[in-house]
Amino acid sequence: MSTSRLAAPDAPLRAGLEEVADGVFAYVQRVGGWCVNNAGLLVEPDRVTVVDTVATEARAHALRATVAQLTAAEPKLLVNTHFHGDHTFGNAIVGGPGATVVAHERARTEMAAAGLGLTGLFPAVQWGGIDVMLPNVTYTDRLTLHLGDRTAELLHLGPAHTTGDTVVWLPGERVLFAGDVLMRGCTPFTLMGSVAGSLAAIEQLRALGPRVVVGGHGPVSGPEVLDETAGYLRWVQRLADGGRAAGLSPLETAREAGFAEYGDWLDRERLLGNLHRAYAEAAGGPLGEPLDAVAVFREMVEFHGRPPECFA
């Protein structure tokens, strides 16, 4: 294994590769905030599997070109960790029309329902010629990919970041591609998933014993991201309990609370969305029940004082 970095073809996109195990690469887009995600490349002698794509046409072409620097094999097998467009809009460009795209069954449903809606939240982004390419293989609980001598386990751990998350676990290498369930230095976002469900998923991931964690955003990390993320989510639950007891709305609670030790994490305005989810769960709502994400996003803008920064 090496820790070499390879510059992406388009330097302004600020992406690079980190080889985290033999033939296993994290494609890290910096700085990792809204719509600037990470991907994974599993390279075999005669094939390459891509874990997540990217948000824009330019970024998708850069990812595709980076794959070509590593292997002559075409990226015909893609795994989407969840439905959000920053992880899926590049499917057709990276994989091409004949690619096999694998995701959880709920992710496919959610992707079809969302369409290109993400683009409306960030109209200043140069999205380019993107389209929605739905998964054509789905699973329910777990699916094993046999990639030559490598085994990749696709696991659905219940509602967490969304209701249809997939994590990709490489047991031989002890490398975890966690999607947005874990993101080092980046504020979790459970508005479309579950705070309690995320905590339960973290304990299942802890039991795997990962050596390396590639989150959906932010830098590559070790298992310490499990404790860091769990600590934040428990703090959100405590804020929600206190706010509800005091008769405060999620917005009022967020304004009173500040950000504590999490103020230097990316996209800290997500606290408000997380509080809305925690309030719903504390009131007895089922994990992952739909909330009005558009209305909450508008309230996040009010809380933040401006639209969230997106550098995609």
Short mmCIF file of C-alpha atoms in Angstrom, two decimals:
data_model
loop_
_atom_site.label_atom_id
_atom_site.label_comp_id
_atom_site.label_asym_id
_atom_site.label_seq_id
_atom_site.Cartn_x
_atom_site.Cartn_y
_atom_site.Cartn_z
CA MET A 1 0.00 0.00 0.00
CA SER A 2 1.17 3.53 -0.69
CA THR A 3 -0.04 6.98 0.29
CA SER A 4 0.78 8.57 -3.06
CA ARG A 5 -1.46 11.29 -4.43
CA LEU A 6 -2.32 11.79 -8.07
CA ALA A 7 -3.59 15.13 -9.26
CA ALA A 8 -6.88 15.11 -11.11
CA PRO A 9 -6.67 16.27 -14.74
CA ASP A 10 -8.43 19.55 -14.00
CA ALA A 11 -6.41 21.13 -11.18
CA PRO A 12 -9.01 23.80 -10.26
CA LEU A 13 -11.37 21.00 -9.25
CA ARG A 14 -8.94 20.21 -6.41
CA ALA A 15 -9.29 16.45 -6.42
CA GLY A 16 -6.71 13.79 -5.77
CA LEU A 17 -6.22 10.09 -5.18
CA GLU A 18 -5.07 8.32 -2.05
CA GLU A 19 -4.22 4.63 -2.30
CA VAL A 20 -5.60 3.24 0.96
CA ALA A 21 -4.90 -0.44 0.16
CA ASP A 22 -3.45 -2.27 -2.83
CA GLY A 23 -5.57 -1.25 -5.78
CA VAL A 24 -8.06 0.59 -3.56
CA PHE A 25 -8.22 4.36 -4.04
CA ALA A 26 -10.08 7.19 -2.39
CA TYR A 27 -10.90 9.95 -4.87
CA VAL A 28 -11.01 12.96 -2.54
CA GLN A 29 -12.52 16.23 -3.74
CA ARG A 30 -11.50 19.18 -1.65
CA VAL A 31 -12.71 20.83 0.45
CA GLY A 32 -15.57 18.42 0.76
CA GLY A 33 -18.61 20.54 1.64
CA TRP A 34 -22.01 20.75 -0.03
CA CYS A 35 -22.00 18.75 -3.29
CA VAL A 36 -18.21 18.23 -3.23
CA ASN A 37 -18.05 14.54 -2.41
CA ASN A 38 -15.60 11.67 -2.42
CA ALA A 39 -15.62 8.53 -4.55
CA GLY A 40 -13.82 5.20 -4.46
CA LEU A 41 -12.01 3.17 -7.10
CA LEU A 42 -11.47 -0.58 -6.77
CA VAL A 43 -8.95 -1.51 -9.44
CA GLU A 44 -8.40 -5.10 -10.61
CA PRO A 45 -6.21 -6.25 -13.52
CA ASP A 46 -9.19 -6.42 -15.88
CA ARG A 47 -11.87 -4.24 -14.26
CA VAL A 48 -12.53 -1.18 -12.13
CA THR A 49 -15.45 -0.58 -9.80
CA VAL A 50 -16.42 2.99 -8.90
CA VAL A 51 -18.07 3.77 -5.58
CA ASP A 52 -20.17 6.91 -6.14
CA THR A 53 -19.83 9.44 -8.89
CA VAL A 54 -19.94 13.24 -8.63
CA ALA A 55 -22.20 16.25 -9.00
CA THR A 56 -21.37 18.11 -12.23
CA GLU A 57 -20.46 17.35 -15.81
CA ALA A 58 -16.96 18.80 -15.39
CA ARG A 59 -16.31 16.82 -12.22
CA ALA A 60 -17.61 13.63 -13.84
CA HIS A 61 -15.23 14.01 -16.77
CA ALA A 62 -12.37 14.63 -14.32
CA LEU A 63 -13.24 11.47 -12.40
CA ARG A 64 -13.50 9.46 -15.60
CA ALA A 65 -10.10 10.78 -16.74
CA THR A 66 -8.55 9.90 -13.39
CA VAL A 67 -9.81 6.32 -13.75
CA ALA A 68 -8.10 6.22 -17.16
CA GLN A 69 -4.79 7.19 -15.53
CA LEU A 70 -4.99 4.05 -13.39
CA THR A 71 -6.31 1.41 -15.77
CA ALA A 72 -7.37 0.76 -19.35
CA ALA A 73 -10.44 -1.02 -18.02
CA GLU A 74 -13.75 0.76 -18.51
CA PRO A 75 -15.65 1.70 -15.32
CA LYS A 76 -18.71 -0.41 -16.10
CA LEU A 77 -19.69 -1.23 -12.51
CA LEU A 78 -20.81 1.66 -10.29
CA VAL A 79 -22.11 1.59 -6.73
CA ASN A 80 -24.19 4.53 -5.46
CA THR A 81 -24.13 4.86 -1.67
CA HIS A 82 -27.37 6.90 -1.64
CA PHE A 83 -29.61 8.94 -3.91
CA HIS A 84 -28.22 12.48 -3.51
CA GLY A 85 -27.13 14.03 -6.77
CA ASP A 86 -23.58 14.82 -5.70
CA HIS A 87 -23.03 11.03 -5.52
CA THR A 88 -25.07 10.05 -8.58
CA PHE A 89 -25.39 12.78 -11.22
CA GLY A 90 -22.16 11.65 -12.86
CA ASN A 91 -23.31 8.04 -13.40
CA ALA A 92 -23.92 8.30 -17.13
CA ILE A 93 -20.64 10.12 -17.82
CA VAL A 94 -18.40 8.03 -15.60
CA GLY A 95 -19.92 4.67 -16.47
CA GLY A 96 -21.50 5.28 -19.84
CA PRO A 97 -24.93 4.09 -20.99
CA GLY A 98 -24.06 0.39 -20.66
CA ALA A 99 -22.85 0.55 -17.07
CA THR A 100 -24.30 -1.51 -14.25
CA VAL A 101 -25.31 0.74 -11.36
CA VAL A 102 -25.94 -0.91 -8.00
CA ALA A 103 -27.72 0.68 -5.02
CA HIS A 104 -30.16 -0.08 -2.26
CA GLU A 105 -33.74 -0.46 -3.50
CA ARG A 106 -34.89 2.63 -1.60
CA ALA A 107 -32.06 4.67 -3.10
CA ARG A 108 -33.39 3.91 -6.57
CA THR A 109 -36.89 4.98 -5.56
CA GLU A 110 -35.60 8.15 -3.92
CA MET A 111 -33.36 8.98 -6.87
CA ALA A 112 -36.26 8.69 -9.29
CA ALA A 113 -38.44 10.90 -7.09
CA ALA A 114 -35.74 13.55 -6.57
CA GLY A 115 -34.71 13.84 -10.21
CA LEU A 116 -32.48 16.89 -10.70
CA GLY A 117 -34.09 18.74 -7.80
CA LEU A 118 -30.74 19.31 -6.10
CA THR A 119 -29.77 21.72 -8.87
CA GLY A 120 -32.55 24.08 -7.78
CA LEU A 121 -31.05 24.44 -4.31
CA PHE A 122 -27.73 25.63 -5.74
CA PRO A 123 -28.56 27.50 -8.97
CA ALA A 124 -25.14 29.18 -9.21
CA VAL A 125 -23.36 25.85 -9.72
CA GLN A 126 -22.30 25.07 -13.29
CA TRP A 127 -24.02 21.69 -13.40
CA GLY A 128 -23.48 21.13 -17.13
CA GLY A 129 -25.02 18.27 -19.07
CA ILE A 130 -26.02 15.93 -16.28
CA ASP A 131 -28.93 13.53 -16.13
CA VAL A 132 -30.37 10.95 -13.76
CA MET A 133 -29.17 7.41 -14.53
CA LEU A 134 -31.03 5.11 -12.16
CA PRO A 135 -29.54 1.97 -10.63
CA ASN A 136 -30.38 -1.14 -12.66
CA VAL A 137 -29.43 -3.58 -9.87
CA THR A 138 -30.85 -3.15 -6.37
CA TYR A 139 -30.73 -5.13 -3.13
CA THR A 140 -32.51 -5.14 0.23
CA ASP A 141 -30.15 -5.92 3.13
CA ARG A 142 -26.75 -6.95 1.81
CA LEU A 143 -25.10 -7.89 -1.45
CA THR A 144 -21.65 -9.36 -2.03
CA LEU A 145 -19.60 -8.39 -5.08
CA HIS A 146 -16.85 -10.83 -6.09
CA LEU A 147 -14.29 -8.71 -7.90
CA GLY A 148 -11.54 -11.09 -8.89
CA ASP A 149 -9.68 -11.86 -5.67
CA ARG A 150 -11.40 -9.00 -3.84
CA THR A 151 -14.70 -9.20 -1.97
CA ALA A 152 -16.83 -6.09 -1.48
CA GLU A 153 -19.84 -6.30 0.81
CA LEU A 154 -22.67 -3.82 0.25
CA LEU A 155 -24.54 -3.29 3.51
CA HIS A 156 -27.75 -1.45 4.29
CA LEU A 157 -27.86 -0.59 7.99
CA GLY A 158 -31.26 1.09 8.21
CA PRO A 159 -32.14 4.79 8.07
CA ALA A 160 -29.05 6.92 8.68
CA HIS A 161 -28.03 9.71 6.29
CA THR A 162 -31.00 8.70 4.12
CA THR A 163 -33.36 5.75 4.26
CA GLY A 164 -31.51 3.97 1.44
CA ASP A 165 -27.82 4.16 2.38
CA THR A 166 -25.22 1.64 1.27
CA VAL A 167 -21.81 1.28 2.84
CA VAL A 168 -19.14 -0.68 0.98
CA TRP A 169 -17.00 -2.89 3.22
CA LEU A 170 -13.82 -4.54 2.01
CA PRO A 171 -13.19 -7.19 4.69
CA GLY A 172 -9.84 -8.30 3.31
CA GLU A 173 -8.42 -4.78 3.38
CA ARG A 174 -10.59 -3.56 6.31
CA VAL A 175 -11.46 -0.48 4.28
CA LEU A 176 -14.91 1.08 4.64
CA PHE A 177 -16.51 3.37 2.07
CA ALA A 178 -19.13 4.90 4.33
CA GLY A 179 -20.96 7.27 2.02
CA ASP A 180 -22.41 10.17 4.01
CA VAL A 181 -23.04 8.07 7.11
CA LEU A 182 -19.52 9.10 8.22
CA MET A 183 -17.71 12.28 7.13
CA ARG A 184 -14.55 13.40 8.91
CA GLY A 185 -14.67 17.11 9.81
CA CYS A 186 -17.98 17.58 8.00
CA THR A 187 -21.29 18.04 9.82
CA PRO A 188 -23.59 15.00 9.52
CA PHE A 189 -26.93 15.56 7.83
CA THR A 190 -29.85 13.38 8.90
CA LEU A 191 -32.80 15.43 7.64
CA MET A 192 -33.66 12.71 5.10
CA GLY A 193 -32.63 9.87 7.38
CA SER A 194 -32.41 9.44 11.13
CA VAL A 195 -30.33 10.61 14.08
CA ALA A 196 -31.10 7.50 16.13
CA GLY A 197 -30.67 5.32 13.07
CA SER A 198 -27.28 6.87 12.37
CA LEU A 199 -26.16 6.04 15.89
CA ALA A 200 -27.32 2.45 15.44
CA ALA A 201 -25.51 2.22 12.11
CA ILE A 202 -22.31 3.54 13.67
CA GLU A 203 -22.33 0.71 16.20
CA GLN A 204 -22.75 -1.84 13.41
CA LEU A 205 -19.83 -0.26 11.56
CA ARG A 206 -17.73 -0.22 14.72
CA ALA A 207 -18.22 -3.98 15.00
CA LEU A 208 -16.62 -4.43 11.57
CA GLY A 209 -13.34 -3.03 12.87
CA PRO A 210 -12.43 -0.74 9.95
CA ARG A 211 -8.81 0.30 9.57
CA VAL A 212 -9.50 3.04 7.02
CA VAL A 213 -12.73 4.99 6.56
CA VAL A 214 -13.45 6.87 3.34
CA GLY A 215 -16.38 9.12 4.10
CA GLY A 216 -18.67 10.68 1.57
CA HIS A 217 -17.03 14.08 2.15
CA GLY A 218 -13.89 15.30 3.89
CA PRO A 219 -10.50 13.65 4.33
CA VAL A 220 -9.79 9.94 4.61
CA SER A 221 -9.72 8.91 8.26
CA GLY A 222 -9.37 6.02 10.65
CA PRO A 223 -11.92 4.57 13.07
CA GLU A 224 -11.84 7.73 15.19
CA VAL A 225 -14.54 9.17 12.92
CA LEU A 226 -16.99 6.70 14.48
CA ASP A 227 -16.63 8.30 17.91
CA GLU A 228 -16.55 11.83 16.55
CA THR A 229 -19.76 11.38 14.57
CA ALA A 230 -21.54 9.58 17.40
CA GLY A 231 -20.55 12.34 19.81
CA TYR A 232 -22.06 14.99 17.56
CA LEU A 233 -25.31 13.07 17.07
CA ARG A 234 -25.75 12.48 20.80
CA TRP A 235 -25.20 16.20 21.35
CA VAL A 236 -27.96 16.93 18.82
CA GLN A 237 -30.29 14.57 20.70
CA ARG A 238 -29.55 16.34 23.99
CA LEU A 239 -30.21 19.73 22.39
CA ALA A 240 -33.50 18.48 20.99
CA ASP A 241 -34.60 17.09 24.36
CA GLY A 242 -33.74 20.35 26.08
CA GLY A 243 -35.37 22.47 23.40
CA ARG A 244 -38.59 20.49 23.45
CA ALA A 245 -38.74 20.65 27.25
CA ALA A 246 -38.32 24.44 27.08
CA GLY A 247 -40.98 24.82 24.39
CA LEU A 248 -38.49 26.05 21.81
CA SER A 249 -38.65 25.43 18.09
CA PRO A 250 -35.69 23.75 16.36
CA LEU A 251 -34.63 27.16 15.00
CA GLU A 252 -34.76 28.74 18.46
CA THR A 253 -32.83 25.83 19.92
CA ALA A 254 -30.16 26.08 17.24
CA ARG A 255 -29.76 29.80 17.79
CA GLU A 256 -29.40 29.38 21.55
CA ALA A 257 -27.04 26.41 21.30
CA GLY A 258 -24.37 27.67 18.95
CA PHE A 259 -22.03 24.99 17.64
CA ALA A 260 -20.00 23.94 20.71
CA GLU A 261 -16.81 22.08 19.72
CA TYR A 262 -18.22 21.43 16.23
CA GLY A 263 -18.00 25.01 15.03
CA ASP A 264 -15.04 24.32 12.74
CA TRP A 265 -16.73 21.43 10.93
CA LEU A 266 -17.86 22.04 7.37
CA ASP A 267 -21.48 22.98 6.76
CA ARG A 268 -22.31 23.56 10.40
CA GLU A 269 -25.68 25.07 9.42
CA ARG A 270 -26.87 21.47 9.03
CA LEU A 271 -27.44 21.57 12.79
CA LEU A 272 -30.91 22.95 12.12
CA GLY A 273 -31.88 20.10 9.81
CA ASN A 274 -30.54 17.60 12.31
CA LEU A 275 -32.59 19.21 15.08
CA HIS A 276 -35.76 18.96 13.00
CA ARG A 277 -35.08 15.25 12.61
CA ALA A 278 -34.24 14.79 16.30
CA TYR A 279 -37.41 16.65 17.33
CA ALA A 280 -39.50 14.35 15.13
CA GLU A 281 -37.90 11.26 16.62
CA ALA A 282 -38.24 12.53 20.18
CA ALA A 283 -41.95 13.05 19.50
CA GLY A 284 -42.24 9.37 18.64
CA GLY A 285 -42.13 9.58 14.87
CA PRO A 286 -40.86 6.53 12.98
CA LEU A 287 -37.22 6.58 11.96
CA GLY A 288 -36.82 8.05 8.51
CA GLU A 289 -40.36 9.39 8.19
CA PRO A 290 -40.55 12.06 5.46
CA LEU A 291 -40.09 15.66 6.59
CA ASP A 292 -40.55 18.79 4.47
CA ALA A 293 -36.93 19.04 3.35
CA VAL A 294 -37.49 22.13 1.18
CA ALA A 295 -39.10 24.06 4.05
CA VAL A 296 -36.33 23.03 6.44
CA PHE A 297 -33.69 24.05 3.89
CA ARG A 298 -35.27 27.51 3.71
CA GLU A 299 -35.10 27.69 7.49
CA MET A 300 -31.45 26.64 7.33
CA VAL A 301 -30.81 29.60 5.05
CA GLU A 302 -32.44 31.85 7.65
CA PHE A 303 -30.35 30.28 10.42
CA HIS A 304 -27.16 30.60 8.39
CA GLY A 305 -27.95 34.16 7.31
CA ARG A 306 -27.34 33.29 3.63
CA PRO A 307 -27.57 30.25 1.36
CA PRO A 308 -25.10 27.52 2.25
CA GLU A 309 -21.81 27.76 0.39
CA CYS A 310 -21.49 25.26 -2.44
CA PHE A 311 -18.28 25.05 -4.46
CA ALA A 312 -19.27 22.27 -6.83
#
